[in-house]
């Protein structure tokens, strides 16, 4: 006899400014929860941050009397700043990301010529998660699925029958994530996507982003079966070579995300700002002609 996977409650909050979905995963009021891929609002014109998006998460957690066990990242995002330190300060919980983040830290320490004290051992996070590692969220068990390709450190989180895919798959009418950031690779992403699409057909898949085309409503939940049937980039029958050719051609047309420079510098520090300088102000750098 097989036991069905538990079906956790999944609350998604869509951030209109960055097209990002933050998830709270739990088992009902009073239970433990995990927060996945939080957003700190950032205005690139003024350099100011705000906590409007994160406060929506805090309100939800508090109104459901949830205890935060984990504040998880699927990867070092290039399109928004993480609100993990703010959420941890307000709600508690352990911050975590995939253990290959150390390679991403090394690459960007070089590109941004960061201070020598900046550690590339991932110690800015409370915990680094290995492929296949399990972790507890109250009665729920989460499992790490290593899904590199978009970045070399991407992970997905399987919690009960729900999988949080990060930037691997998007909704079926949008396709897949780009692979042209440092350390990204289309062939590797194809293999990671196949890993996700080999899960049971009814597995619920939750996207990290949605970029709805043709005026459709924002959506961020689908299933393995739906992706295999309809995903415009990786539906059943699309071979690796065909995918790699499409992905490479398409990536060559994409501009860098508006927030990539500040986002990467903050997110490889687990969402912390760089050390304040002698005037009490924290700065991010702009490397010229480097990306
Ligand atoms: Fe991303």
CSV table of C-alpha atoms and ligand atoms in Angstrom, one decimal:
chain,number,residue,atom,x,y,z
A,1,UNK,CA,0.0,0.0,0.0
A,2,UNK,CA,1.3,3.5,-0.8
A,3,UNK,CA,0.6,6.5,1.3
A,4,UNK,CA,-0.5,9.6,-0.7
A,5,UNK,CA,1.7,12.6,-0.3
A,6,UNK,CA,0.2,15.3,2.1
A,7,UNK,CA,-1.4,18.2,0.4
A,8,UNK,CA,-0.1,21.4,2.1
A,9,UNK,CA,-1.9,24.6,1.9
A,10,UNK,CA,-0.1,27.0,-0.4
A,11,UNK,CA,-0.7,30.8,-0.3
A,12,UNK,CA,0.9,32.7,-3.1
A,13,UNK,CA,1.3,36.5,-3.1
A,14,UNK,CA,2.1,38.1,-6.5
A,15,UNK,CA,4.4,41.1,-6.5
A,16,UNK,CA,3.3,43.3,-9.5
A,17,UNK,CA,6.5,45.2,-9.7
A,18,UNK,CA,8.8,42.2,-10.2
A,19,UNK,CA,6.3,39.5,-11.4
A,20,UNK,CA,7.4,37.4,-8.5
A,21,UNK,CA,5.3,35.0,-6.4
A,22,UNK,CA,6.2,34.6,-2.7
A,23,UNK,CA,4.7,31.4,-1.2
A,24,UNK,CA,3.7,30.5,2.4
A,25,UNK,CA,3.4,26.7,2.7
A,26,UNK,CA,1.7,25.3,5.8
A,27,UNK,CA,-0.9,22.9,7.1
A,28,UNK,CA,-3.6,25.3,8.4
A,29,UNK,CA,-3.9,27.9,11.2
A,30,UNK,CA,-1.6,27.4,14.1
A,31,UNK,CA,0.9,25.2,12.1
A,32,UNK,CA,4.5,25.7,11.1
A,33,UNK,CA,5.2,27.2,7.7
A,34,UNK,CA,7.9,27.9,5.1
A,35,UNK,CA,8.2,31.2,3.2
A,36,UNK,CA,9.7,30.8,-0.3
A,37,UNK,CA,11.2,33.6,-2.4
A,38,UNK,CA,10.3,36.8,-0.6
A,39,UNK,CA,10.5,40.2,-2.1
A,40,UNK,CA,11.9,43.5,-0.7
A,41,UNK,CA,10.5,46.4,-2.7
A,42,UNK,CA,13.3,48.4,-4.3
A,43,UNK,CA,13.1,51.6,-6.3
A,44,UNK,CA,16.1,51.8,-8.6
A,45,UNK,CA,15.5,55.5,-9.2
A,46,UNK,CA,15.9,56.6,-5.6
A,47,UNK,CA,17.8,53.6,-4.2
A,48,UNK,CA,15.1,53.2,-1.5
A,49,UNK,CA,13.7,49.9,-0.2
A,50,UNK,CA,10.2,49.4,1.2
A,51,UNK,CA,8.6,46.4,2.9
A,52,UNK,CA,5.1,46.6,1.4
A,53,UNK,CA,5.4,43.2,-0.3
A,54,UNK,CA,7.0,41.5,2.7
A,55,UNK,CA,4.4,43.0,5.0
A,56,UNK,CA,1.7,41.2,3.1
A,57,UNK,CA,3.4,38.0,4.0
A,58,UNK,CA,3.8,39.0,7.6
A,59,UNK,CA,0.1,39.8,7.8
A,60,UNK,CA,-0.8,36.4,6.4
A,61,UNK,CA,1.5,34.6,8.7
A,62,UNK,CA,0.3,36.4,11.8
A,63,UNK,CA,-3.4,36.2,10.9
A,64,UNK,CA,-3.1,32.4,10.5
A,65,UNK,CA,-1.0,32.1,13.7
A,66,UNK,CA,1.8,30.3,11.8
A,67,UNK,CA,5.3,29.7,13.1
A,68,UNK,CA,7.9,30.3,10.5
A,69,UNK,CA,10.3,27.3,10.3
A,70,UNK,CA,12.2,28.3,7.1
A,71,UNK,CA,12.7,31.3,4.9
A,72,UNK,CA,13.8,29.7,1.6
A,73,UNK,CA,15.3,30.9,-1.6
A,74,UNK,CA,15.2,28.9,-4.8
A,75,UNK,CA,18.2,30.7,-6.1
A,76,UNK,CA,20.0,34.1,-6.0
A,77,UNK,CA,17.4,36.1,-7.9
A,78,UNK,CA,18.4,38.7,-10.4
A,79,UNK,CA,15.1,40.5,-10.7
A,80,UNK,CA,14.2,41.4,-7.1
A,81,UNK,CA,15.8,41.8,-3.7
A,82,UNK,CA,15.1,39.2,-1.0
A,83,UNK,CA,13.3,40.3,2.1
A,84,UNK,CA,14.7,37.3,4.1
A,85,UNK,CA,16.5,39.3,6.8
A,86,UNK,CA,13.4,41.5,7.4
A,87,UNK,CA,11.1,38.5,7.6
A,88,UNK,CA,13.5,36.7,9.9
A,89,UNK,CA,13.7,39.7,12.2
A,90,UNK,CA,9.9,40.0,12.3
A,91,UNK,CA,8.9,36.4,12.3
A,92,UNK,CA,11.9,34.2,13.1
A,93,UNK,CA,12.8,31.1,11.1
A,94,UNK,CA,16.0,29.8,9.4
A,95,UNK,CA,17.2,31.2,6.1
A,96,UNK,CA,18.4,28.6,3.5
A,97,UNK,CA,19.4,28.2,-0.1
A,98,UNK,CA,21.0,25.5,-2.3
A,99,UNK,CA,24.6,24.7,-1.3
A,100,UNK,CA,25.9,25.5,-4.8
A,101,UNK,CA,25.4,29.2,-4.0
A,102,UNK,CA,29.1,29.3,-3.0
A,103,UNK,CA,29.9,29.1,-6.8
A,104,UNK,CA,27.6,32.0,-7.5
A,105,UNK,CA,29.2,34.0,-4.7
A,106,UNK,CA,32.6,33.3,-6.1
A,107,UNK,CA,31.6,34.5,-9.6
A,108,UNK,CA,30.0,37.7,-8.5
A,109,UNK,CA,32.6,38.5,-5.9
A,110,UNK,CA,34.9,38.6,-8.9
A,111,UNK,CA,32.6,40.6,-11.2
A,112,UNK,CA,31.7,43.2,-8.5
A,113,UNK,CA,35.3,43.1,-7.0
A,114,UNK,CA,33.7,42.8,-3.6
A,115,UNK,CA,35.6,43.4,-0.3
A,116,UNK,CA,38.1,40.8,0.6
A,117,UNK,CA,36.1,40.0,3.8
A,118,UNK,CA,33.1,38.9,1.7
A,119,UNK,CA,32.9,35.1,2.3
A,120,UNK,CA,32.1,32.7,-0.6
A,121,UNK,CA,31.2,29.8,1.7
A,122,UNK,CA,27.5,30.5,2.0
A,123,UNK,CA,27.8,31.4,5.7
A,124,UNK,CA,25.5,34.4,5.2
A,125,UNK,CA,22.6,31.9,5.2
A,126,UNK,CA,21.6,29.9,8.3
A,127,UNK,CA,21.7,26.7,6.4
A,128,UNK,CA,22.8,25.4,2.9
A,129,UNK,CA,20.7,22.7,1.4
A,130,UNK,CA,22.1,19.7,-0.5
A,131,UNK,CA,20.5,17.9,-3.4
A,132,UNK,CA,18.0,15.3,-1.9
A,133,UNK,CA,18.3,16.8,1.6
A,134,UNK,CA,15.1,16.7,3.6
A,135,UNK,CA,13.9,19.3,6.2
A,136,UNK,CA,10.9,19.5,8.5
A,137,UNK,CA,8.2,22.2,8.4
A,138,UNK,CA,6.2,21.1,11.5
A,139,UNK,CA,4.7,17.8,10.4
A,140,UNK,CA,5.5,18.4,6.8
A,141,UNK,CA,8.7,17.2,5.1
A,142,UNK,CA,10.4,19.2,2.4
A,143,UNK,CA,12.9,17.8,0.0
A,144,UNK,CA,15.5,19.6,-2.1
A,145,UNK,CA,15.7,18.9,-5.9
A,146,UNK,CA,18.8,20.4,-7.5
A,147,UNK,CA,17.7,22.0,-10.8
A,148,UNK,CA,20.6,24.0,-12.2
A,149,UNK,CA,20.5,25.7,-15.6
A,150,UNK,CA,19.0,29.1,-15.0
A,151,UNK,CA,21.8,29.5,-12.5
A,152,UNK,CA,24.3,26.9,-11.3
A,153,UNK,CA,22.8,26.9,-7.8
A,154,UNK,CA,19.0,26.7,-8.5
A,155,UNK,CA,16.9,24.3,-6.3
A,156,UNK,CA,13.3,23.4,-6.3
A,157,UNK,CA,11.5,22.4,-3.1
A,158,UNK,CA,9.1,19.4,-3.0
A,159,UNK,CA,6.7,19.7,0.0
A,160,UNK,CA,4.0,17.0,0.0
A,161,UNK,CA,2.4,17.0,-3.4
A,162,UNK,CA,3.6,20.6,-4.1
A,163,UNK,CA,6.8,21.5,-5.9
A,164,UNK,CA,8.1,25.0,-5.9
A,165,UNK,CA,10.1,25.1,-9.2
A,166,UNK,CA,11.9,28.4,-8.9
A,167,UNK,CA,13.1,29.7,-12.3
A,168,UNK,CA,13.0,26.5,-14.3
A,169,UNK,CA,9.5,26.3,-15.7
A,170,UNK,CA,7.1,29.1,-16.2
A,171,UNK,CA,3.4,28.7,-16.9
A,172,UNK,CA,2.8,26.6,-20.0
A,173,UNK,CA,2.1,29.6,-22.3
A,174,UNK,CA,5.3,31.3,-21.1
A,175,UNK,CA,7.7,28.4,-21.2
A,176,UNK,CA,11.0,28.3,-19.3
A,177,UNK,CA,13.6,30.5,-17.6
A,178,UNK,CA,16.5,32.2,-19.4
A,179,UNK,CA,20.0,30.5,-19.2
A,180,UNK,CA,22.3,33.4,-20.1
A,181,UNK,CA,23.4,34.6,-16.7
A,182,UNK,CA,26.9,33.7,-15.5
A,183,UNK,CA,27.0,30.0,-15.0
A,184,UNK,CA,23.7,29.4,-16.7
A,185,UNK,CA,23.4,26.6,-19.3
A,186,UNK,CA,20.5,25.6,-21.6
A,187,UNK,CA,21.4,22.0,-21.8
A,188,UNK,CA,21.6,21.8,-18.0
A,189,UNK,CA,18.2,23.4,-17.7
A,190,UNK,CA,16.7,20.9,-20.1
A,191,UNK,CA,17.9,18.1,-17.9
A,192,UNK,CA,16.6,19.8,-14.7
A,193,UNK,CA,13.2,20.3,-16.4
A,194,UNK,CA,13.0,16.7,-17.3
A,195,UNK,CA,13.7,15.8,-13.6
A,196,UNK,CA,10.6,17.9,-12.7
A,197,UNK,CA,8.5,16.5,-15.5
A,198,UNK,CA,9.2,13.0,-14.5
A,199,UNK,CA,7.3,13.5,-11.2
A,200,UNK,CA,3.8,12.0,-10.9
A,201,UNK,CA,1.4,13.7,-13.4
A,202,UNK,CA,-0.9,15.2,-10.7
A,203,UNK,CA,2.0,16.9,-8.8
A,204,UNK,CA,1.2,20.5,-8.2
A,205,UNK,CA,3.8,22.9,-9.6
A,206,UNK,CA,4.2,26.4,-8.3
A,207,UNK,CA,6.0,29.0,-10.4
A,208,UNK,CA,8.4,31.7,-9.1
A,209,UNK,CA,7.2,34.2,-11.7
A,210,UNK,CA,4.4,34.8,-14.1
A,211,UNK,CA,4.6,37.1,-17.2
A,212,UNK,CA,1.0,36.7,-18.5
A,213,UNK,CA,0.8,37.1,-22.3
A,214,UNK,CA,-2.3,38.3,-24.2
A,215,UNK,CA,-4.0,39.9,-21.2
A,216,UNK,CA,-4.6,36.6,-19.4
A,217,UNK,CA,-4.9,36.8,-15.6
A,218,UNK,CA,-1.9,36.2,-13.5
A,219,UNK,CA,-1.5,32.5,-12.7
A,220,UNK,CA,1.2,30.5,-11.0
A,221,UNK,CA,-0.1,27.0,-10.3
A,222,UNK,CA,-0.1,24.1,-12.8
A,223,UNK,CA,0.7,20.4,-12.8
A,224,UNK,CA,3.3,18.1,-14.3
A,225,UNK,CA,0.6,16.7,-16.7
A,226,UNK,CA,-0.3,20.2,-17.9
A,227,UNK,CA,3.3,21.2,-18.4
A,228,UNK,CA,4.1,18.0,-20.4
A,229,UNK,CA,1.1,18.6,-22.6
A,230,UNK,CA,1.2,22.3,-23.1
A,231,UNK,CA,4.5,24.0,-22.2
A,232,UNK,CA,5.5,25.9,-25.3
A,233,UNK,CA,9.2,25.2,-24.7
A,234,UNK,CA,9.4,21.7,-23.2
A,235,UNK,CA,6.2,19.8,-23.9
A,236,UNK,CA,6.5,16.1,-24.5
A,237,UNK,CA,8.3,15.5,-27.8
A,238,UNK,CA,10.7,18.5,-27.6
A,239,UNK,CA,14.2,17.1,-27.8
A,240,UNK,CA,17.2,18.5,-26.0
A,241,UNK,CA,18.9,19.9,-29.1
A,242,UNK,CA,15.7,21.6,-30.2
A,243,UNK,CA,15.2,23.2,-26.8
A,244,UNK,CA,18.9,24.4,-26.6
A,245,UNK,CA,18.7,26.0,-30.0
A,246,UNK,CA,15.4,27.8,-29.1
A,247,UNK,CA,16.6,28.9,-25.6
A,248,UNK,CA,20.0,30.2,-26.9
A,249,UNK,CA,18.4,32.1,-29.8
A,250,UNK,CA,15.8,33.6,-27.5
A,251,UNK,CA,18.2,34.5,-24.7
A,252,UNK,CA,20.3,36.5,-27.2
A,253,UNK,CA,17.3,38.8,-27.6
A,254,UNK,CA,16.6,39.5,-23.9
A,255,UNK,CA,17.8,42.6,-22.0
A,256,UNK,CA,19.3,42.2,-18.6
A,257,UNK,CA,16.6,42.5,-15.8
A,258,UNK,CA,16.2,46.1,-14.5
A,259,UNK,CA,17.3,45.2,-11.0
A,260,UNK,CA,20.1,42.6,-11.7
A,261,UNK,CA,23.0,44.7,-10.4
A,262,UNK,CA,21.5,45.6,-7.0
A,263,UNK,CA,19.6,42.3,-6.7
A,264,UNK,CA,22.6,40.0,-7.1
A,265,UNK,CA,24.8,42.1,-4.8
A,266,UNK,CA,22.1,41.9,-2.0
A,267,UNK,CA,20.9,38.4,-2.6
A,268,UNK,CA,24.4,36.7,-2.5
A,269,UNK,CA,24.6,38.2,1.0
A,270,UNK,CA,21.3,36.4,1.9
A,271,UNK,CA,19.4,39.7,1.5
A,272,UNK,CA,21.7,41.8,3.8
A,273,UNK,CA,22.9,45.2,2.6
A,274,UNK,CA,26.6,45.7,2.1
A,275,UNK,CA,28.4,47.0,5.2
A,276,UNK,CA,27.7,50.7,5.8
A,277,UNK,CA,30.5,53.0,4.9
A,278,UNK,CA,32.0,55.7,7.2
A,279,UNK,CA,29.1,58.0,6.5
A,280,UNK,CA,26.6,55.3,7.7
A,281,UNK,CA,25.3,54.6,4.2
A,282,UNK,CA,25.3,51.3,2.4
A,283,UNK,CA,26.2,51.2,-1.3
A,284,UNK,CA,25.9,48.8,-4.3
A,285,UNK,CA,28.3,49.0,-7.2
A,286,UNK,CA,27.7,49.3,-11.0
A,287,UNK,CA,30.4,47.4,-12.9
A,288,UNK,CA,30.8,49.0,-16.3
A,289,UNK,CA,30.8,46.8,-19.4
A,290,UNK,CA,31.1,43.6,-17.3
A,291,UNK,CA,27.8,41.8,-17.7
B,1,LIG,FE1,15.8,34.0,-11.4
